[in-house]
Coordinates of C-alpha atoms in Angstrom, one line a residue:
M1 CA 100.3 -15.3 -19.7
A2 CA 98.7 -16.0 -23.1
L3 CA 100.2 -19.5 -22.4
A4 CA 98.4 -20.0 -19.3
V5 CA 95.0 -19.3 -20.9
I6 CA 95.9 -21.7 -23.8
G7 CA 97.4 -24.3 -21.7
G8 CA 94.0 -24.1 -20.2
V9 CA 92.0 -24.6 -23.5
L10 CA 94.2 -27.5 -24.7
V11 CA 93.6 -29.2 -21.0
L12 CA 90.0 -29.0 -21.9
L13 CA 90.5 -30.4 -25.7
A14 CA 92.7 -33.3 -24.4
S15 CA 90.2 -33.9 -21.7
Q16 CA 87.7 -34.1 -23.9
V17 CA 89.3 -36.2 -26.4
A18 CA 90.2 -38.7 -23.8
T19 CA 87.1 -38.7 -22.5
E20 CA 85.2 -39.5 -26.1
R21 CA 87.5 -42.3 -26.8
L22 CA 87.7 -44.1 -23.7
S23 CA 83.8 -43.8 -22.7
R24 CA 82.3 -44.2 -26.0
V25 CA 83.4 -47.8 -27.1
G26 CA 83.3 -48.6 -30.5
D27 CA 83.2 -47.1 -34.3
Y28 CA 80.0 -45.5 -35.1
A29 CA 79.6 -45.6 -38.9
Q30 CA 77.3 -43.5 -40.8
D31 CA 74.3 -45.6 -41.7
D32 CA 72.8 -44.6 -45.2
N33 CA 69.7 -46.9 -44.9
L34 CA 68.9 -44.5 -42.0
V35 CA 65.4 -42.6 -42.8
L36 CA 63.1 -40.8 -40.7
I37 CA 59.0 -41.5 -40.7
L38 CA 57.2 -38.3 -40.0
P39 CA 54.0 -38.6 -38.4
G40 CA 51.1 -38.4 -40.6
E41 CA 47.1 -38.2 -40.1
N42 CA 46.8 -42.2 -39.7
S43 CA 50.5 -42.6 -37.5
Q44 CA 49.8 -46.5 -37.5
N45 CA 50.2 -46.4 -41.4
M46 CA 54.1 -46.7 -41.6
A47 CA 54.0 -47.8 -45.3
N48 CA 52.6 -44.8 -46.7
A49 CA 54.2 -42.1 -44.3
K50 CA 56.6 -39.6 -45.4
R51 CA 59.9 -40.4 -45.3
V52 CA 62.9 -38.4 -45.0
K53 CA 67.0 -38.7 -44.5
P54 CA 68.2 -37.2 -41.4
E55 CA 71.3 -35.0 -41.5
Y56 CA 74.5 -36.4 -39.6
T57 CA 76.0 -33.5 -38.1
A58 CA 79.0 -32.5 -36.3
V59 CA 77.7 -33.5 -32.5
P60 CA 77.7 -36.2 -33.4
A61 CA 74.1 -37.8 -34.2
Y62 CA 71.2 -37.6 -36.8
V63 CA 68.7 -34.3 -36.3
Y64 CA 66.0 -33.5 -39.0
D65 CA 64.5 -30.2 -38.1
D66 CA 61.1 -30.2 -38.5
P67 CA 59.2 -26.9 -39.3
D68 CA 55.9 -28.2 -38.9
R69 CA 56.3 -29.6 -35.4
G70 CA 54.3 -32.4 -36.1
G71 CA 54.7 -34.9 -33.5
P72 CA 57.5 -37.2 -32.7
G73 CA 59.3 -39.1 -35.2
V74 CA 60.5 -42.2 -36.2
F75 CA 63.9 -43.3 -37.4
E76 CA 63.9 -46.7 -39.3
T77 CA 66.8 -49.0 -40.3
R78 CA 67.3 -52.2 -41.8
F79 CA 70.1 -54.8 -40.8
E80 CA 71.0 -58.6 -41.7
W81 CA 71.1 -61.5 -39.3
S82 CA 71.1 -64.9 -39.3
A83 CA 70.3 -68.1 -37.0
D84 CA 74.1 -69.1 -36.8
Q85 CA 75.5 -65.4 -35.7
P86 CA 75.5 -64.3 -31.9
E87 CA 71.9 -62.4 -31.1
P88 CA 72.9 -59.0 -31.8
A89 CA 71.9 -55.6 -29.7
L90 CA 71.5 -51.8 -30.6
L91 CA 74.5 -50.2 -28.9
L92 CA 73.7 -46.3 -28.7
A93 CA 77.0 -43.6 -28.2
Y94 CA 74.9 -42.3 -26.3
F95 CA 71.0 -41.8 -25.1
R96 CA 68.7 -39.1 -25.3
R97 CA 65.1 -39.9 -24.1
L98 CA 63.5 -42.5 -26.6
D99 CA 59.8 -43.2 -26.5
A100 CA 60.4 -46.9 -28.1
I101 CA 62.5 -49.1 -29.5
E102 CA 60.4 -51.8 -32.4
L103 CA 62.6 -54.8 -33.8
N104 CA 60.0 -56.2 -36.6
G105 CA 57.1 -54.9 -35.5
N106 CA 57.6 -55.9 -31.4
P107 CA 58.4 -53.8 -28.6
V108 CA 62.2 -53.8 -27.2
A109 CA 62.4 -53.8 -23.7
M110 CA 63.0 -50.3 -22.3
Q111 CA 63.8 -50.7 -18.5
N112 CA 66.9 -49.8 -19.1
L113 CA 66.0 -46.9 -21.1
R114 CA 63.6 -45.2 -18.5
N115 CA 63.4 -42.6 -15.7
Q116 CA 66.9 -41.2 -17.2
S117 CA 68.0 -38.0 -16.5
L118 CA 66.6 -34.5 -18.3
F119 CA 69.3 -34.7 -20.6
G120 CA 69.4 -37.9 -21.0
S121 CA 72.8 -40.7 -20.7
W122 CA 76.1 -39.1 -22.1
R123 CA 77.3 -42.8 -21.7
P124 CA 77.2 -46.0 -24.4
T125 CA 73.7 -48.1 -24.0
A126 CA 72.8 -51.5 -24.6
V127 CA 70.0 -52.4 -25.7
L128 CA 69.0 -56.3 -26.2
F129 CA 67.2 -58.0 -28.5
E130 CA 64.9 -61.1 -27.7
R131 CA 65.9 -64.0 -29.9
A132 CA 62.0 -64.4 -31.0
H133 CA 61.8 -61.6 -32.5
L134 CA 64.5 -61.7 -34.8
R135 CA 64.3 -62.9 -38.1
N136 CA 66.7 -65.1 -40.6
G137 CA 67.9 -61.9 -43.0
E138 CA 66.7 -58.7 -43.2
N139 CA 65.1 -57.3 -39.8
I140 CA 63.8 -54.1 -39.5
L141 CA 64.6 -51.6 -36.4
R142 CA 62.5 -48.5 -35.5
I143 CA 63.3 -46.0 -32.7
T144 CA 61.0 -43.1 -31.9
D145 CA 62.0 -40.3 -30.5
P146 CA 59.8 -37.8 -28.5
G147 CA 60.4 -34.3 -30.4
R148 CA 58.5 -32.1 -31.6
S149 CA 60.6 -29.7 -33.8
R150 CA 63.5 -31.5 -33.5
K151 CA 64.3 -35.3 -34.3
V152 CA 67.5 -36.6 -32.9
L153 CA 69.1 -40.2 -32.7
A154 CA 72.9 -40.9 -31.2
P155 CA 74.8 -42.6 -33.7
F156 CA 74.5 -46.5 -33.3
K157 CA 75.6 -49.7 -34.7
I158 CA 74.1 -53.4 -34.5
A159 CA 76.5 -55.4 -32.6
P160 CA 76.5 -58.8 -30.6
A161 CA 75.3 -58.6 -27.9
D162 CA 78.5 -59.3 -25.6
S163 CA 80.5 -56.4 -27.5
A164 CA 77.5 -54.3 -26.4
E165 CA 77.5 -55.1 -23.3
A166 CA 81.4 -54.7 -22.9
A167 CA 81.2 -51.0 -24.6
A168 CA 77.9 -50.2 -22.3
F169 CA 80.0 -51.1 -19.0
A170 CA 83.2 -49.5 -20.1
G171 CA 80.8 -46.2 -20.6
E172 CA 79.2 -46.7 -17.7
F173 CA 82.8 -46.8 -15.7
F174 CA 83.6 -43.9 -17.2
E175 CA 80.5 -41.7 -16.9
L176 CA 78.8 -42.5 -13.9
H177 CA 81.7 -44.9 -11.6
L178 CA 84.4 -42.1 -12.1
A179 CA 82.5 -39.2 -11.9
L180 CA 81.1 -40.2 -8.5
A181 CA 84.6 -41.1 -7.6
V182 CA 85.4 -37.7 -9.0
T183 CA 82.6 -36.4 -6.8
G184 CA 84.0 -37.9 -3.6
I185 CA 87.2 -36.6 -4.3
M186 CA 85.9 -33.0 -4.6
L187 CA 83.9 -33.0 -1.8
F188 CA 87.0 -34.5 0.4
V189 CA 89.0 -31.3 -1.0
A190 CA 86.2 -28.8 0.0
L191 CA 86.0 -30.2 3.8
F192 CA 89.8 -30.5 4.1
C193 CA 90.0 -27.1 2.8
A194 CA 87.2 -25.9 5.1
F195 CA 89.4 -27.3 8.6
L196 CA 92.6 -25.8 7.5
N197 CA 93.9 -22.7 9.2
W198 CA 94.3 -20.5 6.6
P199 CA 95.8 -17.1 6.6
R200 CA 93.7 -14.1 6.3
A201 CA 94.1 -12.9 3.5
E202 CA 93.0 -16.0 1.6
K203 CA 89.9 -17.0 3.7
L204 CA 87.1 -15.5 1.4
Q205 CA 89.3 -17.2 -1.9
I206 CA 89.0 -20.6 0.3
R207 CA 85.6 -20.3 1.0
C208 CA 84.6 -19.4 -2.6
F209 CA 86.6 -22.1 -3.8
I210 CA 84.9 -24.5 -1.3
L211 CA 81.4 -23.3 -2.5
L212 CA 82.4 -23.9 -5.9
L213 CA 83.6 -27.7 -5.1
A214 CA 80.2 -27.7 -3.7
L215 CA 78.3 -26.7 -6.9
W216 CA 80.3 -28.7 -9.2
S217 CA 79.6 -31.6 -7.0
V218 CA 76.1 -30.8 -7.5
R219 CA 76.1 -30.4 -11.0
N220 CA 77.8 -33.9 -11.3
A221 CA 75.1 -35.4 -9.4
M222 CA 73.0 -35.0 -12.5
G223 CA 74.3 -37.7 -14.0
F224 CA 72.7 -39.7 -11.0
D225 CA 68.8 -38.6 -11.7
L226 CA 68.5 -37.1 -8.4
F227 CA 66.0 -34.2 -9.6
S228 CA 64.2 -36.7 -12.3
D229 CA 61.2 -36.8 -9.7
L230 CA 60.5 -33.5 -9.8
P231 CA 57.4 -32.2 -11.0
G232 CA 57.5 -29.8 -14.5
P233 CA 58.6 -27.3 -15.2
W234 CA 60.6 -27.1 -11.7
D235 CA 62.3 -30.5 -13.0
V236 CA 63.7 -28.1 -15.8
F237 CA 64.4 -25.2 -14.0
V238 CA 66.5 -26.9 -11.2
A239 CA 68.5 -28.4 -13.8
Y240 CA 69.7 -25.3 -15.1
W241 CA 69.5 -23.2 -12.2
I242 CA 72.2 -25.7 -11.0
G243 CA 74.0 -24.6 -14.5
F244 CA 73.7 -20.7 -13.3
L245 CA 74.7 -21.0 -9.9
L246 CA 77.8 -23.1 -10.9
A247 CA 78.6 -20.6 -13.3
A248 CA 78.4 -17.9 -10.4
G249 CA 80.5 -20.1 -7.9
Y250 CA 83.4 -20.1 -10.2
A251 CA 83.3 -16.2 -11.1
A252 CA 82.6 -15.5 -7.9
Y253 CA 86.2 -18.0 -7.2
C254 CA 87.7 -16.1 -9.8
F255 CA 87.5 -13.0 -8.7
A256 CA 88.3 -13.8 -4.8
W257 CA 91.6 -15.2 -6.7
A258 CA 92.7 -12.1 -8.3
G259 CA 92.1 -10.2 -5.2
K260 CA 88.5 -8.1 -5.9
G261 CA 86.7 -7.4 -3.1
G262 CA 83.7 -8.6 -1.9
R263 CA 81.3 -6.2 -4.5
W264 CA 82.5 -8.5 -7.7
I265 CA 81.4 -11.5 -5.6
A266 CA 78.3 -10.0 -4.8
A267 CA 77.4 -8.8 -8.2
A268 CA 77.8 -12.2 -9.8
W269 CA 75.2 -13.6 -7.1
I270 CA 72.6 -10.8 -7.6
S271 CA 73.0 -11.1 -11.6
V272 CA 72.3 -15.3 -11.1
A273 CA 69.4 -14.5 -8.8
L274 CA 67.6 -12.1 -11.8
A275 CA 68.4 -14.6 -14.2
I276 CA 66.7 -17.3 -11.9
L277 CA 63.9 -15.1 -11.4
L278 CA 63.2 -14.7 -15.0
T279 CA 62.8 -17.9 -16.1
I280 CA 60.3 -18.4 -13.5
V281 CA 58.2 -15.2 -14.7
V282 CA 58.7 -16.4 -18.4
G283 CA 58.8 -19.9 -18.2
H284 CA 56.2 -21.0 -14.9
E285 CA 53.3 -21.9 -17.4
S286 CA 54.5 -24.6 -18.9
R287 CA 57.5 -27.5 -19.9
G288 CA 58.5 -26.1 -23.4
E289 CA 58.2 -22.2 -21.8
A290 CA 60.5 -23.3 -19.1
F291 CA 63.2 -25.1 -21.5
E292 CA 62.8 -22.0 -23.6
I293 CA 63.8 -19.3 -21.5
S294 CA 66.0 -21.2 -19.8
Y295 CA 68.3 -22.8 -22.6
L296 CA 68.1 -19.0 -23.6
V297 CA 69.4 -17.3 -20.4
E298 CA 71.8 -20.3 -20.0
S299 CA 73.5 -19.4 -23.7
L300 CA 74.2 -15.6 -22.8
L301 CA 74.5 -15.7 -18.8
I302 CA 77.3 -18.5 -18.8
P303 CA 79.6 -17.3 -21.3
A304 CA 79.5 -13.9 -20.1
F305 CA 80.4 -15.3 -16.9
V306 CA 83.2 -16.9 -17.9
L307 CA 84.5 -14.5 -20.1
I308 CA 84.7 -12.0 -17.4
A309 CA 86.2 -14.2 -14.9
I310 CA 88.5 -15.8 -17.0
A311 CA 89.9 -11.4 -18.0
I312 CA 89.7 -10.9 -14.3
A313 CA 91.6 -13.9 -13.2
A314 CA 94.4 -13.2 -16.0
R315 CA 94.6 -9.7 -15.3
G316 CA 95.3 -10.4 -11.7
E317 CA 97.2 -12.6 -12.2
L318 CA 99.5 -10.0 -15.0
Q319 CA 99.6 -7.6 -12.2
S320 CA 101.0 -10.4 -9.2
G321 CA 103.7 -10.8 -11.5
A322 CA 102.7 -14.1 -13.2
A323 CA 103.3 -16.3 -9.9
R324 CA 100.6 -18.9 -10.1
P325 CA 100.6 -20.4 -13.7
V326 CA 99.3 -23.5 -13.0
Q327 CA 96.3 -22.1 -11.0
L328 CA 95.6 -19.9 -14.2
L329 CA 95.6 -22.7 -16.6
L330 CA 93.2 -24.9 -14.7
I331 CA 91.0 -21.9 -14.0
V332 CA 91.1 -21.1 -17.7
G333 CA 90.2 -25.2 -18.3
A334 CA 87.4 -25.3 -16.0
G335 CA 85.9 -22.0 -17.2
A336 CA 86.2 -23.1 -20.8
A337 CA 84.5 -26.1 -19.9
L338 CA 81.3 -24.6 -18.7
A339 CA 81.3 -22.3 -21.4
V340 CA 81.3 -25.5 -23.7
D341 CA 78.5 -27.0 -21.8
A342 CA 76.2 -23.8 -22.3
L343 CA 76.7 -23.9 -26.5
D344 CA 77.4 -26.6 -27.1
E345 CA 74.0 -27.5 -28.6
R346 CA 73.3 -23.7 -30.0
F347 CA 76.0 -24.1 -31.9
D348 CA 76.8 -27.9 -32.1
I349 CA 80.8 -27.2 -31.0
S350 CA 83.0 -30.3 -32.0
L351 CA 86.8 -31.1 -32.9
G352 CA 85.9 -31.8 -36.7
F353 CA 89.5 -33.1 -37.5
I354 CA 88.8 -36.1 -34.7
D355 CA 86.1 -38.0 -37.0
P356 CA 84.2 -35.5 -35.7
Q357 CA 84.8 -34.7 -32.0
P358 CA 81.4 -33.4 -29.8
M359 CA 82.2 -30.7 -27.3
I360 CA 80.2 -32.2 -24.5
Y361 CA 80.8 -31.1 -21.2
Y362 CA 78.3 -33.7 -19.6
A363 CA 81.0 -36.4 -20.6
T364 CA 83.7 -34.2 -19.1
P365 CA 83.5 -34.2 -14.9
R366 CA 87.1 -34.5 -14.4
H367 CA 87.6 -30.7 -15.1
G368 CA 86.2 -30.5 -11.6
L369 CA 88.7 -32.8 -10.2
L370 CA 91.5 -31.3 -11.9
L371 CA 90.8 -27.7 -10.6
A372 CA 90.1 -29.1 -7.0
L373 CA 93.2 -31.4 -6.9
G374 CA 95.6 -28.9 -8.9
V375 CA 94.5 -25.4 -7.3
L376 CA 94.5 -27.0 -3.9
G377 CA 98.0 -28.5 -4.8
A378 CA 99.0 -25.4 -6.0
M379 CA 98.0 -23.1 -2.8
I380 CA 99.5 -25.8 -0.4
F381 CA 102.9 -25.5 -2.4
H382 CA 102.9 -22.2 -2.3
Q383 CA 101.7 -22.3 1.6
V384 CA 104.8 -24.4 2.5
R385 CA 107.2 -22.4 0.0
A386 CA 106.0 -18.7 2.0
R387 CA 106.3 -20.8 5.3
R388 CA 110.1 -21.7 3.8
L389 CA 111.0 -18.4 2.9
S390 CA 109.2 -16.9 6.1
E391 CA 111.8 -19.8 7.9
D392 CA 114.5 -18.4 6.6
L393 CA 114.0 -15.2 7.1
A394 CA 113.1 -15.7 10.8
G395 CA 116.2 -17.4 11.2
E396 CA 118.4 -14.8 9.2
L397 CA 116.9 -12.2 11.4
N398 CA 117.3 -14.0 14.7
A399 CA 121.3 -14.4 13.8
Q400 CA 121.1 -10.4 12.9
L401 CA 119.2 -9.9 16.3
A402 CA 121.7 -11.7 18.4
V403 CA 124.8 -9.4 16.7
R404 CA 122.5 -6.7 17.7
T405 CA 121.9 -7.3 21.2
A406 CA 125.6 -8.4 22.0
E407 CA 126.3 -5.2 20.1
L408 CA 123.8 -3.6 22.2
S409 CA 125.0 -5.1 25.8
D410 CA 128.3 -4.1 25.1
A411 CA 127.0 -0.4 24.1
H412 CA 125.1 -0.8 27.6
E413 CA 128.1 -1.8 29.7
R414 CA 130.2 1.1 28.5
E415 CA 127.2 3.3 28.7
K416 CA 127.1 2.0 32.8
L417 CA 130.8 2.7 33.0
F418 CA 130.6 6.0 31.5
V419 CA 127.2 7.2 33.8
R420 CA 129.0 5.7 36.7
H421 CA 132.6 7.5 36.0
E422 CA 130.3 10.4 35.3
A423 CA 128.5 10.3 38.5
L424 CA 131.7 9.9 40.8
N425 CA 133.0 13.0 39.1
E426 CA 129.8 14.9 39.5
E427 CA 129.6 13.5 43.1
R428 CA 133.6 14.3 43.4
Q429 CA 133.3 18.2 42.4
R430 CA 129.8 18.5 44.7
I431 CA 132.1 17.4 47.5
M432 CA 134.7 19.7 46.7
R433 CA 132.2 22.2 45.8
D434 CA 130.4 21.9 49.4
M435 CA 133.7 22.0 50.8
H436 CA 135.1 25.2 49.4
D437 CA 131.7 26.8 49.9
G438 CA 130.8 25.7 53.4
L439 CA 133.7 24.2 55.2
G440 CA 136.3 26.2 53.2
S441 CA 134.3 29.7 54.1
Q442 CA 134.0 29.4 57.7
L443 CA 137.3 28.3 58.4
M444 CA 138.9 30.6 56.7
S445 CA 136.8 33.5 58.3
M446 CA 137.9 32.5 61.8
L447 CA 141.4 32.1 60.1
L448 CA 141.2 35.6 59.3
A449 CA 139.4 36.9 63.0
A450 CA 142.6 34.7 64.7
R451 CA 145.1 36.7 62.6
R452 CA 143.6 40.3 63.6
G453 CA 143.3 39.0 67.0
K454 CA 139.4 39.5 66.9
A455 CA 138.7 35.7 67.6
E456 CA 136.4 35.4 70.4
P457 CA 136.2 32.1 72.1
A458 CA 132.2 31.9 71.9
K459 CA 132.4 32.8 68.2
V460 CA 135.3 30.5 67.6
A461 CA 133.3 27.6 69.6
E462 CA 129.8 28.7 67.1
G463 CA 132.1 28.7 64.0
L464 CA 133.9 25.5 64.9
Q465 CA 130.5 23.9 65.8
Q466 CA 129.0 24.7 62.6
V467 CA 131.9 23.1 61.0
V468 CA 131.7 19.8 62.8
D469 CA 128.3 20.2 61.9
E470 CA 128.6 20.4 58.4
M471 CA 131.3 17.5 58.2
R472 CA 129.1 15.1 60.0
L473 CA 125.6 16.3 57.4
M474 CA 128.3 15.4 54.4
I475 CA 128.7 12.0 56.2
D476 CA 125.7 11.3 57.1
S477 CA 124.4 11.9 53.4
M478 CA 127.0 9.7 52.0
D479 CA 126.4 6.9 54.4
S480 CA 122.3 7.1 53.9
L481 CA 123.0 6.3 50.3
G482 CA 120.4 3.7 49.3
E483 CA 119.0 3.5 52.9
N484 CA 115.0 4.9 53.1
L485 CA 115.0 8.5 54.7
T486 CA 113.7 6.8 58.1
A487 CA 116.9 5.8 59.3
A488 CA 118.9 8.7 57.6
F489 CA 116.4 11.3 59.7
S490 CA 117.2 9.1 63.2
S491 CA 120.6 9.9 62.5
F492 CA 120.5 13.3 61.8
R493 CA 117.3 13.8 65.3
G494 CA 120.7 12.4 66.9
R495 CA 122.8 14.7 66.2
L496 CA 121.3 17.4 66.0
Q497 CA 118.9 16.7 69.5
P498 CA 122.1 17.4 71.9
R499 CA 123.3 20.8 69.9
I500 CA 119.1 22.2 70.3
E501 CA 118.8 20.8 74.5
D502 CA 122.7 22.6 75.3
A503 CA 121.1 25.4 73.6
G504 CA 118.4 25.4 76.1
F505 CA 115.8 24.6 73.6
T506 CA 113.4 21.5 73.2
L507 CA 113.3 19.3 70.2
V508 CA 109.9 17.7 69.3
W509 CA 110.4 15.1 66.3
N510 CA 107.1 14.3 65.0
D511 CA 107.1 11.3 62.6
H512 CA 103.5 11.4 60.5
T513 CA 104.3 9.5 57.7
A514 CA 101.9 6.3 56.8
G515 CA 105.0 4.4 55.9
A516 CA 108.2 3.9 54.5
L517 CA 109.5 7.2 52.8
P518 CA 110.7 7.5 49.4
T519 CA 114.6 6.7 48.9
Y520 CA 116.4 9.8 47.2
R521 CA 119.4 10.5 45.2
A522 CA 122.5 11.6 47.7
R523 CA 122.1 14.8 46.3
T524 CA 118.3 15.4 47.5
T525 CA 119.1 13.8 50.5
L526 CA 121.9 16.1 51.4
Q527 CA 120.3 19.2 50.2
I528 CA 117.0 17.8 52.0
F529 CA 119.2 18.0 55.4
R530 CA 120.8 21.2 54.8
I531 CA 117.8 23.2 54.2
M532 CA 116.5 21.5 57.8
Q533 CA 119.8 22.1 59.6
E534 CA 119.9 25.5 58.3
A535 CA 116.1 26.2 59.6
V536 CA 116.9 24.8 63.0
V537 CA 120.1 26.7 63.3
N538 CA 118.0 29.9 62.3
A539 CA 115.4 29.1 65.0
L540 CA 118.4 28.4 67.5
K541 CA 119.8 32.1 67.0
H542 CA 116.7 34.3 66.1
S543 CA 113.9 32.9 67.5
N544 CA 114.0 33.8 70.6
G545 CA 111.9 30.7 71.8
T546 CA 111.8 28.0 73.7
T547 CA 111.0 24.7 71.6
I548 CA 111.9 23.3 67.9
A549 CA 109.3 20.8 66.4
V550 CA 110.5 19.3 63.4
T551 CA 107.3 17.4 61.6
V552 CA 107.6 15.4 58.6
Q553 CA 104.8 13.7 56.9
D554 CA 103.0 13.0 53.4
D555 CA 102.6 15.9 51.2
P556 CA 99.1 16.6 50.6
S557 CA 100.0 18.0 47.4
D558 CA 101.7 14.9 46.4
P559 CA 100.9 11.8 48.7
A560 CA 104.0 10.1 47.2
G561 CA 106.4 13.2 48.3
L562 CA 107.8 14.4 51.6
H563 CA 106.6 17.1 53.6
V564 CA 108.7 18.8 56.6
T565 CA 108.3 21.5 58.6
V566 CA 110.4 22.8 60.9
D567 CA 108.1 25.1 63.9
D568 CA 109.5 27.3 67.1
D569 CA 107.3 29.2 69.2
G570 CA 109.1 32.5 69.0
P571 CA 107.4 35.9 68.0
G572 CA 107.6 34.8 64.4
F573 CA 109.5 36.2 61.4
A574 CA 110.5 39.8 61.9
P575 CA 112.7 42.0 59.4
R576 CA 115.9 41.1 60.9
R577 CA 115.5 37.6 60.1
K578 CA 114.9 38.2 56.5
G579 CA 118.4 38.7 55.4
V580 CA 121.2 37.1 55.2
D581 CA 122.7 35.8 58.7
S582 CA 126.5 35.8 59.9
G583 CA 127.2 32.7 59.2
G584 CA 126.1 32.9 55.3
Y585 CA 123.0 30.8 55.4
G586 CA 120.1 32.2 54.9
L587 CA 116.4 32.1 53.8
E588 CA 117.9 32.8 50.2
N589 CA 120.0 30.1 50.6
M590 CA 117.3 28.1 51.5
R591 CA 115.0 28.7 48.9
A592 CA 118.1 27.9 46.1
R593 CA 118.8 24.7 47.8
A594 CA 115.1 23.7 47.6
R595 CA 115.0 25.1 43.8
S596 CA 118.1 22.7 42.8
I597 CA 116.4 19.8 43.7
G598 CA 112.6 20.8 42.4
A599 CA 111.3 21.0 45.4
R600 CA 108.8 24.1 47.3
I601 CA 109.6 25.8 50.4
D602 CA 107.3 28.3 52.1
F603 CA 108.7 30.9 55.1
G604 CA 105.4 31.5 57.1
Q605 CA 103.5 31.5 60.9
S606 CA 103.4 28.3 63.4
P607 CA 100.5 27.3 64.5
S608 CA 102.1 28.7 68.1
G609 CA 102.5 32.0 66.0
G610 CA 106.2 31.5 65.7
G611 CA 108.2 31.3 62.6
R612 CA 107.4 28.0 60.1
V613 CA 109.7 26.8 57.2
A614 CA 107.8 24.5 55.1
L615 CA 109.7 21.6 52.8
S616 CA 107.5 19.9 49.9
V617 CA 109.9 17.4 48.0
P618 CA 108.2 16.1 45.2
A619 CA 108.0 11.8 44.8
A620 CA 109.5 12.4 41.0
N621 CA 112.9 13.4 42.6
S622 CA 112.9 9.8 44.3
D623 CA 114.5 6.9 42.9
T624 CA 112.0 4.9 44.2
M625 CA 108.2 5.6 44.4
P626 CA 106.8 3.2 47.0
S627 CA 103.0 3.0 47.7
R628 CA 102.6 4.3 51.2
A629 CA 100.9 1.0 52.2
D630 CA 103.8 -1.1 51.4

């Protein structure tokens, strides 16, 4: 983490040194002949005006702080020239709003110096001299600075015009053309990020990044005099407000990058809004007051933003395991550039061991380019790596899933075989139990009666008939497995009707169902048939009636279920019919069978006054529950 912070500062220093060496072409040696003429009561009489030596500061610049705030000062120097030499020119290391330039008392054309931006032009500037104004021998050059309390002149030298123009062209390339290219690239990166589909967790960070690049581009555009036509003091306000907004955008991006929520970001923008409001309230009356308050706020607000933002970013990166050192390095370098921008004039920040090297942010727009391309590249790299890891993980999971699916398929097949085996065993045991309890009991009773000589033909015939009915019922229930109840009831009706008619009864079969009946399991179907058979047999034995009606319909309480009633036209249920009949199939048996399949059975009175057995089988007992409309 410390290496990333140190690396960010080194990026700033390297960029600054390279910029100064490439853009400020030439060796600007200190001019010992330079003096500053302070304005007096008669500003036209330069010969008798007060002359002082300006200080050559580390900015570098010739500076004089006038305690009397007497008005514009005139820097004067002398140089030698002969007619056999190339025409000379004034080469300024950079330009900061000059009022006038005179050569031997003649005004020098200022067309290329007019309409400069509020902060001047931070690139070499060549001022050409007319040959008619030059003298053989000593020439006097005077440069008027508009400052009242502080007079400033950039380092300069008198050089051949060709060399001066070449230096100015080189400086213009690095400071204007390159800055324009950098701005275009930053805007392209912003648009590129805007149209990419980023993960949801990174969208806030990307929005802040896009806004930061847009504000940085506007900050670079200040070098193209976009705001020079604004009336005062608004030209001052706008120039400084752009710096405030850029610092807030930088802080917002750092907060989002570190994973902080919207509250931190909102606090940054609210602080900038209050700073802008303060500058308007205090400095709206004059351009000078606008400068003073804006300069003060810039010196306090922007460094504070940078320090807080870098601290939050470094802490967030430390908590995340230092996974993004390159991005942190670029963030620190960009923040250091913003802080230098706000403090360079107040503290004359410079690298004293390089001639000295001034720290001027205006000459370093490439920090925005480094931040744009570096952060974008780092984010794309992390996205690609995350995607590869995701693909590798997906491949591994798919392989594991295939193995697990094969295991589950094998287990499912084994489970199916086990369930089928258990079902067969259960069905086998059920059939054996039914044969033992039903057929076996009946046959054993007749066998004992025959051995004792008490077998009456009529009772034997009735018993054998019950055994045959029971066997047919069991066969029908097994044959009906997988069929619907409509076919099963048809078979059941065909077997019972001859017996009912032989007993002197009339069978009335009513089917009031609206469609296909549900398909029940074989055990459930068998129990339904046995309950119906016992109800019919009881009616034949004990009802003393002439008609048996079987009604099949939808269950009113469960429309998807089945409701079956067996009615007779006898006198109804008598006390003698509430017990268990001689065949072992009584009302209690029917209740037990109904409970075994989760059905409800009721014994009551039919509409004709006879007995009724009502059976309701819920749809939950069916294998399928088709709609009655199907």
